[in-house]
């Protein structure tokens, strides 16, 4: 197991750093490097999760290859990215993607097949999620009669904000909103059906889409990973509570016990919590791809 990569450093290219990804601008293309950073409660933690970036990249590559949906991926060959990237193969291999540039649609396209997370909170308050009325008497984590599309705004800082479909249509234009709703639900259904056969429930997920110069909408960013989705082991699923999940819940649960106020820099994460979190990411990767890390 290698030491976690908390920051990449490639000279000669403009770089924009997100919570997890370092994005390098090559002019007509981008290189996305998935680091091992992990965030919780809108803070990037000082401790990384070894190989997390490789697992996220490997899962996205798997879905890009298997879903047959137009997307931004071009290559994971470091030599195609340029000599500065190829020279750092020891840290960049397996966690870097060369991708097409696209104009980002400023909406998180969330699809929910189960009633959990912020959707459950909204439902308890008013019986609806993002303006979509749901039947009365539903329990937490129950499977919905049909997947629902619940868009959210993309926020640079803090939580994304759930909005109605009509509000999305005001932002993107109605034809774009309707196309993204249809295509996001289609991709969710394809992925959820496959994952269920691997013993994984995709409770919900968020997609990001971009528009190419010719007007085509393509999937961008990461796709169907533990950072963008809520994955549950099917054999432990029980409606009426919050099932265990293949993501950073160990980290969140541990942080809740530390007395951290969530308004100041977070503490270092202990080795046992790091190991358990890494194991969850690895199990999701191996179950869904059928490959070992």
PDB file of C-alpha atoms in Angstrom:
ATOM      1  CA  UNK A   1       0.000   0.000   0.000  1.00  0.00           C
ATOM      2  CA  UNK A   2       1.487   3.319  -1.095  1.00  0.00           C
ATOM      3  CA  UNK A   3       1.482   6.548   0.910  1.00  0.00           C
ATOM      4  CA  UNK A   4      -1.555   8.711   0.157  1.00  0.00           C
ATOM      5  CA  UNK A   5      -1.190  11.422  -2.485  1.00  0.00           C
ATOM      6  CA  UNK A   6      -2.575  14.643  -1.011  1.00  0.00           C
ATOM      7  CA  UNK A   7      -1.465  16.994  -3.794  1.00  0.00           C
ATOM      8  CA  UNK A   8      -0.110  16.587  -7.299  1.00  0.00           C
ATOM      9  CA  UNK A   9       2.354  19.073  -8.715  1.00  0.00           C
ATOM     10  CA  UNK A  10       2.838  19.251 -12.486  1.00  0.00           C
ATOM     11  CA  UNK A  11       4.828  22.309 -13.591  1.00  0.00           C
ATOM     12  CA  UNK A  12       3.881  24.285 -16.662  1.00  0.00           C
ATOM     13  CA  UNK A  13       0.099  23.878 -16.574  1.00  0.00           C
ATOM     14  CA  UNK A  14      -2.622  25.939 -14.866  1.00  0.00           C
ATOM     15  CA  UNK A  15      -4.193  23.846 -12.076  1.00  0.00           C
ATOM     16  CA  UNK A  16      -7.538  24.142 -10.322  1.00  0.00           C
ATOM     17  CA  UNK A  17      -7.827  22.122  -7.129  1.00  0.00           C
ATOM     18  CA  UNK A  18     -11.155  20.805  -5.902  1.00  0.00           C
ATOM     19  CA  UNK A  19     -11.813  18.886  -2.711  1.00  0.00           C
ATOM     20  CA  UNK A  20     -10.441  15.676  -4.239  1.00  0.00           C
ATOM     21  CA  UNK A  21      -9.291  16.399  -7.802  1.00  0.00           C
ATOM     22  CA  UNK A  22      -6.481  18.447  -9.285  1.00  0.00           C
ATOM     23  CA  UNK A  23      -7.498  19.603 -12.777  1.00  0.00           C
ATOM     24  CA  UNK A  24      -4.778  20.667 -15.226  1.00  0.00           C
ATOM     25  CA  UNK A  25      -5.609  22.773 -18.275  1.00  0.00           C
ATOM     26  CA  UNK A  26      -3.847  21.604 -21.450  1.00  0.00           C
ATOM     27  CA  UNK A  27      -5.645  24.091 -23.698  1.00  0.00           C
ATOM     28  CA  UNK A  28      -8.174  22.058 -25.671  1.00  0.00           C
ATOM     29  CA  UNK A  29      -8.180  19.227 -23.127  1.00  0.00           C
ATOM     30  CA  UNK A  30      -7.901  18.649 -19.369  1.00  0.00           C
ATOM     31  CA  UNK A  31      -6.062  16.187 -17.173  1.00  0.00           C
ATOM     32  CA  UNK A  32      -7.958  15.187 -14.041  1.00  0.00           C
ATOM     33  CA  UNK A  33      -5.834  13.746 -11.236  1.00  0.00           C
ATOM     34  CA  UNK A  34      -7.814  12.078  -8.435  1.00  0.00           C
ATOM     35  CA  UNK A  35      -5.798  12.521  -5.246  1.00  0.00           C
ATOM     36  CA  UNK A  36      -6.293  10.594  -2.009  1.00  0.00           C
ATOM     37  CA  UNK A  37      -7.803  13.594  -0.246  1.00  0.00           C
ATOM     38  CA  UNK A  38     -11.063  13.000   1.553  1.00  0.00           C
ATOM     39  CA  UNK A  39     -13.646  15.570   2.602  1.00  0.00           C
ATOM     40  CA  UNK A  40     -16.357  15.494   5.231  1.00  0.00           C
ATOM     41  CA  UNK A  41     -18.788  18.157   6.398  1.00  0.00           C
ATOM     42  CA  UNK A  42     -17.431  20.441   3.643  1.00  0.00           C
ATOM     43  CA  UNK A  43     -13.846  20.290   4.933  1.00  0.00           C
ATOM     44  CA  UNK A  44     -10.883  18.546   3.325  1.00  0.00           C
ATOM     45  CA  UNK A  45      -9.323  16.423   6.043  1.00  0.00           C
ATOM     46  CA  UNK A  46      -5.570  16.561   6.705  1.00  0.00           C
ATOM     47  CA  UNK A  47      -5.275  12.769   6.373  1.00  0.00           C
ATOM     48  CA  UNK A  48      -5.590  10.965   3.054  1.00  0.00           C
ATOM     49  CA  UNK A  49      -6.965   7.496   2.255  1.00  0.00           C
ATOM     50  CA  UNK A  50      -4.287   5.445   0.424  1.00  0.00           C
ATOM     51  CA  UNK A  51      -5.280   4.463  -3.148  1.00  0.00           C
ATOM     52  CA  UNK A  52      -8.645   6.254  -2.917  1.00  0.00           C
ATOM     53  CA  UNK A  53      -7.918   8.266  -6.063  1.00  0.00           C
ATOM     54  CA  UNK A  54      -7.000   5.135  -8.002  1.00  0.00           C
ATOM     55  CA  UNK A  55     -10.198   3.406  -6.894  1.00  0.00           C
ATOM     56  CA  UNK A  56     -12.352   6.393  -7.878  1.00  0.00           C
ATOM     57  CA  UNK A  57     -10.639   6.676 -11.250  1.00  0.00           C
ATOM     58  CA  UNK A  58     -10.873   2.931 -11.862  1.00  0.00           C
ATOM     59  CA  UNK A  59     -14.595   2.928 -11.095  1.00  0.00           C
ATOM     60  CA  UNK A  60     -15.272   5.905 -13.341  1.00  0.00           C
ATOM     61  CA  UNK A  61     -13.318   4.236 -16.152  1.00  0.00           C
ATOM     62  CA  UNK A  62     -15.300   1.031 -15.641  1.00  0.00           C
ATOM     63  CA  UNK A  63     -18.617   2.874 -15.928  1.00  0.00           C
ATOM     64  CA  UNK A  64     -17.505   4.974 -18.904  1.00  0.00           C
ATOM     65  CA  UNK A  65     -16.532   1.771 -20.700  1.00  0.00           C
ATOM     66  CA  UNK A  66     -19.586  -0.290 -19.790  1.00  0.00           C
ATOM     67  CA  UNK A  67     -22.507   2.163 -19.922  1.00  0.00           C
ATOM     68  CA  UNK A  68     -22.112   3.179 -23.547  1.00  0.00           C
ATOM     69  CA  UNK A  69     -23.029   6.796 -22.743  1.00  0.00           C
ATOM     70  CA  UNK A  70     -21.110   9.633 -24.468  1.00  0.00           C
ATOM     71  CA  UNK A  71     -18.567  11.027 -22.001  1.00  0.00           C
ATOM     72  CA  UNK A  72     -15.442  13.129 -21.710  1.00  0.00           C
ATOM     73  CA  UNK A  73     -12.852  10.351 -21.275  1.00  0.00           C
ATOM     74  CA  UNK A  74     -10.067  10.217 -23.872  1.00  0.00           C
ATOM     75  CA  UNK A  75      -7.157   8.257 -22.360  1.00  0.00           C
ATOM     76  CA  UNK A  76      -5.424   7.155 -19.190  1.00  0.00           C
ATOM     77  CA  UNK A  77      -2.060   6.875 -20.973  1.00  0.00           C
ATOM     78  CA  UNK A  78       0.264   9.317 -19.222  1.00  0.00           C
ATOM     79  CA  UNK A  79       2.395   9.752 -22.339  1.00  0.00           C
ATOM     80  CA  UNK A  80      -0.668  11.149 -24.134  1.00  0.00           C
ATOM     81  CA  UNK A  81      -0.870  13.827 -21.436  1.00  0.00           C
ATOM     82  CA  UNK A  82       2.677  15.028 -21.987  1.00  0.00           C
ATOM     83  CA  UNK A  83       6.220  14.390 -20.706  1.00  0.00           C
ATOM     84  CA  UNK A  84       5.688  16.174 -17.381  1.00  0.00           C
ATOM     85  CA  UNK A  85       2.907  13.716 -16.527  1.00  0.00           C
ATOM     86  CA  UNK A  86       4.724  10.643 -17.865  1.00  0.00           C
ATOM     87  CA  UNK A  87       7.769  11.530 -15.755  1.00  0.00           C
ATOM     88  CA  UNK A  88       5.640  11.181 -12.614  1.00  0.00           C
ATOM     89  CA  UNK A  89       4.113   7.813 -13.438  1.00  0.00           C
ATOM     90  CA  UNK A  90       4.970   6.481  -9.974  1.00  0.00           C
ATOM     91  CA  UNK A  91       2.368   8.764  -8.382  1.00  0.00           C
ATOM     92  CA  UNK A  92       0.018   9.539 -11.304  1.00  0.00           C
ATOM     93  CA  UNK A  93      -0.558   6.109 -12.866  1.00  0.00           C
ATOM     94  CA  UNK A  94      -4.097   4.807 -12.346  1.00  0.00           C
ATOM     95  CA  UNK A  95      -5.420   8.089 -10.972  1.00  0.00           C
ATOM     96  CA  UNK A  96      -5.201  10.369 -14.019  1.00  0.00           C
ATOM     97  CA  UNK A  97      -7.534  10.859 -16.987  1.00  0.00           C
ATOM     98  CA  UNK A  98      -7.102  12.903 -20.148  1.00  0.00           C
ATOM     99  CA  UNK A  99     -10.537  14.296 -20.972  1.00  0.00           C
ATOM    100  CA  UNK A 100     -12.326  16.526 -23.442  1.00  0.00           C
ATOM    101  CA  UNK A 101     -13.142  20.050 -22.393  1.00  0.00           C
ATOM    102  CA  UNK A 102     -16.832  20.786 -22.131  1.00  0.00           C
ATOM    103  CA  UNK A 103     -18.928  23.694 -20.889  1.00  0.00           C
ATOM    104  CA  UNK A 104     -20.170  22.468 -17.521  1.00  0.00           C
ATOM    105  CA  UNK A 105     -23.934  22.523 -16.994  1.00  0.00           C
ATOM    106  CA  UNK A 106     -24.189  24.221 -13.558  1.00  0.00           C
ATOM    107  CA  UNK A 107     -26.525  21.630 -12.040  1.00  0.00           C
ATOM    108  CA  UNK A 108     -25.913  18.454 -10.049  1.00  0.00           C
ATOM    109  CA  UNK A 109     -28.186  15.901 -11.720  1.00  0.00           C
ATOM    110  CA  UNK A 110     -29.221  13.747  -8.764  1.00  0.00           C
ATOM    111  CA  UNK A 111     -31.254  10.569  -9.251  1.00  0.00           C
ATOM    112  CA  UNK A 112     -32.753   8.810  -6.235  1.00  0.00           C
ATOM    113  CA  UNK A 113     -34.017   5.253  -6.263  1.00  0.00           C
ATOM    114  CA  UNK A 114     -34.358   5.110  -2.480  1.00  0.00           C
ATOM    115  CA  UNK A 115     -35.437   7.619   0.159  1.00  0.00           C
ATOM    116  CA  UNK A 116     -32.273   8.559   2.047  1.00  0.00           C
ATOM    117  CA  UNK A 117     -30.033  11.457   3.040  1.00  0.00           C
ATOM    118  CA  UNK A 118     -31.312  14.945   2.270  1.00  0.00           C
ATOM    119  CA  UNK A 119     -34.232  13.412   0.361  1.00  0.00           C
ATOM    120  CA  UNK A 120     -35.432  11.678   3.513  1.00  0.00           C
ATOM    121  CA  UNK A 121     -35.082  14.932   5.486  1.00  0.00           C
ATOM    122  CA  UNK A 122     -37.137  16.848   2.914  1.00  0.00           C
ATOM    123  CA  UNK A 123     -39.783  14.123   2.800  1.00  0.00           C
ATOM    124  CA  UNK A 124     -40.196  14.170   6.583  1.00  0.00           C
ATOM    125  CA  UNK A 125     -40.717  17.931   6.516  1.00  0.00           C
ATOM    126  CA  UNK A 126     -43.275  18.116   3.723  1.00  0.00           C
ATOM    127  CA  UNK A 127     -43.952  14.780   2.030  1.00  0.00           C
ATOM    128  CA  UNK A 128     -42.050  15.781  -1.113  1.00  0.00           C
ATOM    129  CA  UNK A 129     -38.493  15.873  -2.467  1.00  0.00           C
ATOM    130  CA  UNK A 130     -37.457  18.804  -4.678  1.00  0.00           C
ATOM    131  CA  UNK A 131     -41.119  19.556  -5.286  1.00  0.00           C
ATOM    132  CA  UNK A 132     -41.977  15.949  -6.233  1.00  0.00           C
ATOM    133  CA  UNK A 133     -44.823  14.678  -4.004  1.00  0.00           C
ATOM    134  CA  UNK A 134     -44.362  11.148  -2.680  1.00  0.00           C
ATOM    135  CA  UNK A 135     -46.839   8.734  -1.081  1.00  0.00           C
ATOM    136  CA  UNK A 136     -47.527   9.184   2.632  1.00  0.00           C
ATOM    137  CA  UNK A 137     -46.098   6.816   5.218  1.00  0.00           C
ATOM    138  CA  UNK A 138     -42.784   5.957   3.557  1.00  0.00           C
ATOM    139  CA  UNK A 139     -39.943   4.766   5.758  1.00  0.00           C
ATOM    140  CA  UNK A 140     -36.305   5.829   5.650  1.00  0.00           C
ATOM    141  CA  UNK A 141     -34.278   4.025   2.959  1.00  0.00           C
ATOM    142  CA  UNK A 142     -37.356   2.506   1.292  1.00  0.00           C
ATOM    143  CA  UNK A 143     -37.155   1.881  -2.444  1.00  0.00           C
ATOM    144  CA  UNK A 144     -39.219   4.428  -4.354  1.00  0.00           C
ATOM    145  CA  UNK A 145     -41.874   3.247  -6.840  1.00  0.00           C
ATOM    146  CA  UNK A 146     -39.784   4.840  -9.625  1.00  0.00           C
ATOM    147  CA  UNK A 147     -36.450   6.675  -9.562  1.00  0.00           C
ATOM    148  CA  UNK A 148     -36.897  10.430  -9.176  1.00  0.00           C
ATOM    149  CA  UNK A 149     -34.785  13.245 -10.584  1.00  0.00           C
ATOM    150  CA  UNK A 150     -33.934  15.811  -7.907  1.00  0.00           C
ATOM    151  CA  UNK A 151     -31.538  18.485  -9.194  1.00  0.00           C
ATOM    152  CA  UNK A 152     -29.293  20.623  -7.036  1.00  0.00           C
ATOM    153  CA  UNK A 153     -27.245  23.733  -7.601  1.00  0.00           C
ATOM    154  CA  UNK A 154     -23.463  23.371  -7.826  1.00  0.00           C
ATOM    155  CA  UNK A 155     -21.968  25.319  -4.933  1.00  0.00           C
ATOM    156  CA  UNK A 156     -18.260  26.213  -4.742  1.00  0.00           C
ATOM    157  CA  UNK A 157     -18.428  26.219  -0.947  1.00  0.00           C
ATOM    158  CA  UNK A 158     -20.795  24.406   1.378  1.00  0.00           C
ATOM    159  CA  UNK A 159     -23.552  21.984   0.503  1.00  0.00           C
ATOM    160  CA  UNK A 160     -25.272  21.842  -2.873  1.00  0.00           C
ATOM    161  CA  UNK A 161     -28.831  23.161  -2.593  1.00  0.00           C
ATOM    162  CA  UNK A 162     -31.781  21.038  -3.743  1.00  0.00           C
ATOM    163  CA  UNK A 163     -34.027  22.830  -6.249  1.00  0.00           C
ATOM    164  CA  UNK A 164     -37.194  22.042  -8.166  1.00  0.00           C
ATOM    165  CA  UNK A 165     -37.156  20.906 -11.780  1.00  0.00           C
ATOM    166  CA  UNK A 166     -38.839  24.169 -12.796  1.00  0.00           C
ATOM    167  CA  UNK A 167     -36.015  26.124 -11.156  1.00  0.00           C
ATOM    168  CA  UNK A 168     -33.482  23.998 -13.046  1.00  0.00           C
ATOM    169  CA  UNK A 169     -35.327  24.747 -16.291  1.00  0.00           C
ATOM    170  CA  UNK A 170     -35.016  28.471 -15.555  1.00  0.00           C
ATOM    171  CA  UNK A 171     -31.239  28.053 -15.184  1.00  0.00           C
ATOM    172  CA  UNK A 172     -30.512  25.724 -18.115  1.00  0.00           C
ATOM    173  CA  UNK A 173     -33.487  26.233 -20.414  1.00  0.00           C
ATOM    174  CA  UNK A 174     -36.319  23.711 -20.491  1.00  0.00           C
ATOM    175  CA  UNK A 175     -35.100  21.574 -23.426  1.00  0.00           C
ATOM    176  CA  UNK A 176     -31.727  21.013 -21.725  1.00  0.00           C
ATOM    177  CA  UNK A 177     -33.386  20.307 -18.372  1.00  0.00           C
ATOM    178  CA  UNK A 178     -35.737  17.746 -19.914  1.00  0.00           C
ATOM    179  CA  UNK A 179     -32.919  16.013 -21.802  1.00  0.00           C
ATOM    180  CA  UNK A 180     -30.740  15.808 -18.690  1.00  0.00           C
ATOM    181  CA  UNK A 181     -33.603  14.484 -16.572  1.00  0.00           C
ATOM    182  CA  UNK A 182     -34.336  11.754 -19.109  1.00  0.00           C
ATOM    183  CA  UNK A 183     -30.728  10.767 -19.669  1.00  0.00           C
ATOM    184  CA  UNK A 184     -29.740  10.884 -15.987  1.00  0.00           C
ATOM    185  CA  UNK A 185     -32.599   8.539 -15.036  1.00  0.00           C
ATOM    186  CA  UNK A 186     -31.685   6.212 -17.921  1.00  0.00           C
ATOM    187  CA  UNK A 187     -28.046   5.999 -16.787  1.00  0.00           C
ATOM    188  CA  UNK A 188     -29.115   5.432 -13.179  1.00  0.00           C
ATOM    189  CA  UNK A 189     -31.426   2.569 -14.182  1.00  0.00           C
ATOM    190  CA  UNK A 190     -28.698   0.883 -16.249  1.00  0.00           C
ATOM    191  CA  UNK A 191     -26.148   1.169 -13.472  1.00  0.00           C
ATOM    192  CA  UNK A 192     -28.538   0.191 -10.660  1.00  0.00           C
ATOM    193  CA  UNK A 193     -29.636  -2.948 -12.506  1.00  0.00           C
ATOM    194  CA  UNK A 194     -26.031  -4.007 -13.078  1.00  0.00           C
ATOM    195  CA  UNK A 195     -24.929  -3.182  -9.524  1.00  0.00           C
ATOM    196  CA  UNK A 196     -27.801  -5.160  -7.974  1.00  0.00           C
ATOM    197  CA  UNK A 197     -26.436  -8.231  -9.732  1.00  0.00           C
ATOM    198  CA  UNK A 198     -23.096  -7.567  -8.002  1.00  0.00           C
ATOM    199  CA  UNK A 199     -24.736  -7.324  -4.588  1.00  0.00           C
ATOM    200  CA  UNK A 200     -24.674  -3.517  -4.441  1.00  0.00           C
ATOM    201  CA  UNK A 201     -27.662  -1.158  -4.184  1.00  0.00           C
ATOM    202  CA  UNK A 202     -27.166   2.290  -5.697  1.00  0.00           C
ATOM    203  CA  UNK A 203     -29.519   4.263  -3.475  1.00  0.00           C
ATOM    204  CA  UNK A 204     -28.812   7.560  -5.201  1.00  0.00           C
ATOM    205  CA  UNK A 205     -26.144   9.226  -7.300  1.00  0.00           C
ATOM    206  CA  UNK A 206     -25.281  12.542  -8.875  1.00  0.00           C
ATOM    207  CA  UNK A 207     -24.143  13.088 -12.440  1.00  0.00           C
ATOM    208  CA  UNK A 208     -22.429  16.063 -13.975  1.00  0.00           C
ATOM    209  CA  UNK A 209     -22.887  16.893 -17.638  1.00  0.00           C
ATOM    210  CA  UNK A 210     -21.071  19.168 -20.035  1.00  0.00           C
ATOM    211  CA  UNK A 211     -21.807  20.565 -23.478  1.00  0.00           C
ATOM    212  CA  UNK A 212     -19.363  20.164 -26.357  1.00  0.00           C
ATOM    213  CA  UNK A 213     -18.873  22.918 -28.950  1.00  0.00           C
ATOM    214  CA  UNK A 214     -21.207  21.021 -31.304  1.00  0.00           C
ATOM    215  CA  UNK A 215     -23.985  21.185 -28.702  1.00  0.00           C
ATOM    216  CA  UNK A 216     -23.854  17.533 -27.592  1.00  0.00           C
ATOM    217  CA  UNK A 217     -24.297  16.817 -23.869  1.00  0.00           C
ATOM    218  CA  UNK A 218     -21.805  14.328 -22.389  1.00  0.00           C
ATOM    219  CA  UNK A 219     -21.106  12.857 -18.959  1.00  0.00           C
ATOM    220  CA  UNK A 220     -18.164  14.532 -17.233  1.00  0.00           C
ATOM    221  CA  UNK A 221     -16.300  14.391 -13.919  1.00  0.00           C
ATOM    222  CA  UNK A 222     -16.527  11.166 -11.909  1.00  0.00           C
ATOM    223  CA  UNK A 223     -19.360   8.699 -12.444  1.00  0.00           C
ATOM    224  CA  UNK A 224     -21.012   6.314  -9.975  1.00  0.00           C
ATOM    225  CA  UNK A 225     -18.263   6.253  -7.343  1.00  0.00           C
ATOM    226  CA  UNK A 226     -18.594   6.109  -3.549  1.00  0.00           C
ATOM    227  CA  UNK A 227     -17.917   9.874  -3.495  1.00  0.00           C
ATOM    228  CA  UNK A 228     -20.795  10.698  -5.868  1.00  0.00           C
ATOM    229  CA  UNK A 229     -23.216   7.919  -4.881  1.00  0.00           C
ATOM    230  CA  UNK A 230     -24.757   6.141  -1.924  1.00  0.00           C
ATOM    231  CA  UNK A 231     -23.842   2.442  -2.229  1.00  0.00           C
ATOM    232  CA  UNK A 232     -25.350  -0.141   0.125  1.00  0.00           C
ATOM    233  CA  UNK A 233     -24.526  -3.861   0.403  1.00  0.00           C
ATOM    234  CA  UNK A 234     -27.694  -5.613  -0.789  1.00  0.00           C
ATOM    235  CA  UNK A 235     -27.386  -8.396   1.764  1.00  0.00           C
ATOM    236  CA  UNK A 236     -27.503  -5.890   4.650  1.00  0.00           C
ATOM    237  CA  UNK A 237     -30.280  -3.677   3.297  1.00  0.00           C
ATOM    238  CA  UNK A 238     -33.300  -3.170   5.542  1.00  0.00           C
ATOM    239  CA  UNK A 239     -35.767  -0.294   5.070  1.00  0.00           C
ATOM    240  CA  UNK A 240     -36.618   1.699   8.171  1.00  0.00           C
ATOM    241  CA  UNK A 241     -33.116   2.900   9.032  1.00  0.00           C
ATOM    242  CA  UNK A 242     -29.804   3.916   7.498  1.00  0.00           C
ATOM    243  CA  UNK A 243     -28.014   0.872   6.026  1.00  0.00           C
ATOM    244  CA  UNK A 244     -24.224   0.548   6.161  1.00  0.00           C
ATOM    245  CA  UNK A 245     -22.582   2.086   3.124  1.00  0.00           C
ATOM    246  CA  UNK A 246     -19.480   1.783   0.944  1.00  0.00           C
ATOM    247  CA  UNK A 247     -18.158   5.271   1.480  1.00  0.00           C
ATOM    248  CA  UNK A 248     -16.641   7.654   4.008  1.00  0.00           C
ATOM    249  CA  UNK A 249     -19.267   7.047   6.688  1.00  0.00           C
ATOM    250  CA  UNK A 250     -16.591   5.659   9.018  1.00  0.00           C
ATOM    251  CA  UNK A 251     -14.843   9.016   8.842  1.00  0.00           C
ATOM    252  CA  UNK A 252     -18.045  11.003   9.403  1.00  0.00           C
ATOM    253  CA  UNK A 253     -19.051   8.815  12.350  1.00  0.00           C
ATOM    254  CA  UNK A 254     -15.599   9.149  13.911  1.00  0.00           C
ATOM    255  CA  UNK A 255     -15.575  12.931  13.469  1.00  0.00           C
ATOM    256  CA  UNK A 256     -18.907  13.142  15.294  1.00  0.00           C
ATOM    257  CA  UNK A 257     -17.250  11.593  18.354  1.00  0.00           C
ATOM    258  CA  UNK A 258     -14.263  13.958  18.480  1.00  0.00           C
ATOM    259  CA  UNK A 259     -15.933  17.166  19.627  1.00  0.00           C
ATOM    260  CA  UNK A 260     -14.789  18.914  16.448  1.00  0.00           C
ATOM    261  CA  UNK A 261     -16.942  22.012  15.886  1.00  0.00           C
ATOM    262  CA  UNK A 262     -16.999  21.753  12.030  1.00  0.00           C
ATOM    263  CA  UNK A 263     -16.020  25.432  11.865  1.00  0.00           C
ATOM    264  CA  UNK A 264     -12.267  25.078  12.419  1.00  0.00           C
ATOM    265  CA  UNK A 265      -9.630  22.879  10.718  1.00  0.00           C
ATOM    266  CA  UNK A 266     -10.476  19.202  11.293  1.00  0.00           C
ATOM    267  CA  UNK A 267      -8.269  16.781  13.237  1.00  0.00           C
ATOM    268  CA  UNK A 268      -5.986  14.113  11.812  1.00  0.00           C
ATOM    269  CA  UNK A 269      -7.772  10.808  11.181  1.00  0.00           C
ATOM    270  CA  UNK A 270      -6.412   7.816  13.136  1.00  0.00           C
ATOM    271  CA  UNK A 271      -4.924   4.837  11.302  1.00  0.00           C
ATOM    272  CA  UNK A 272      -7.742   2.400  12.134  1.00  0.00           C
ATOM    273  CA  UNK A 273     -10.393   4.756  10.703  1.00  0.00           C
ATOM    274  CA  UNK A 274      -8.263   5.277   7.594  1.00  0.00           C
ATOM    275  CA  UNK A 275      -7.918   1.503   7.162  1.00  0.00           C
ATOM    276  CA  UNK A 276     -11.648   0.842   7.568  1.00  0.00           C
ATOM    277  CA  UNK A 277     -12.537   3.628   5.136  1.00  0.00           C
ATOM    278  CA  UNK A 278     -10.046   2.334   2.566  1.00  0.00           C
ATOM    279  CA  UNK A 279     -11.524  -1.158   2.939  1.00  0.00           C
ATOM    280  CA  UNK A 280     -15.026   0.168   2.164  1.00  0.00           C
ATOM    281  CA  UNK A 281     -13.855   1.943  -0.989  1.00  0.00           C
ATOM    282  CA  UNK A 282     -11.940  -1.158  -2.027  1.00  0.00           C
ATOM    283  CA  UNK A 283     -14.929  -3.459  -1.487  1.00  0.00           C
ATOM    284  CA  UNK A 284     -17.139  -1.200  -3.635  1.00  0.00           C
ATOM    285  CA  UNK A 285     -14.484  -1.102  -6.370  1.00  0.00           C
ATOM    286  CA  UNK A 286     -13.932  -4.858  -6.400  1.00  0.00           C
ATOM    287  CA  UNK A 287     -17.616  -5.819  -6.176  1.00  0.00           C
ATOM    288  CA  UNK A 288     -18.648  -3.513  -9.006  1.00  0.00           C
ATOM    289  CA  UNK A 289     -15.716  -4.020 -11.388  1.00  0.00           C
ATOM    290  CA  UNK A 290     -14.978  -7.666 -10.634  1.00  0.00           C
ATOM    291  CA  UNK A 291     -11.296  -6.694 -10.455  1.00  0.00           C
ATOM    292  CA  UNK A 292      -8.825  -6.623  -7.594  1.00  0.00           C
ATOM    293  CA  UNK A 293      -6.991  -3.429  -6.769  1.00  0.00           C
TER     294      UNK A 293
END
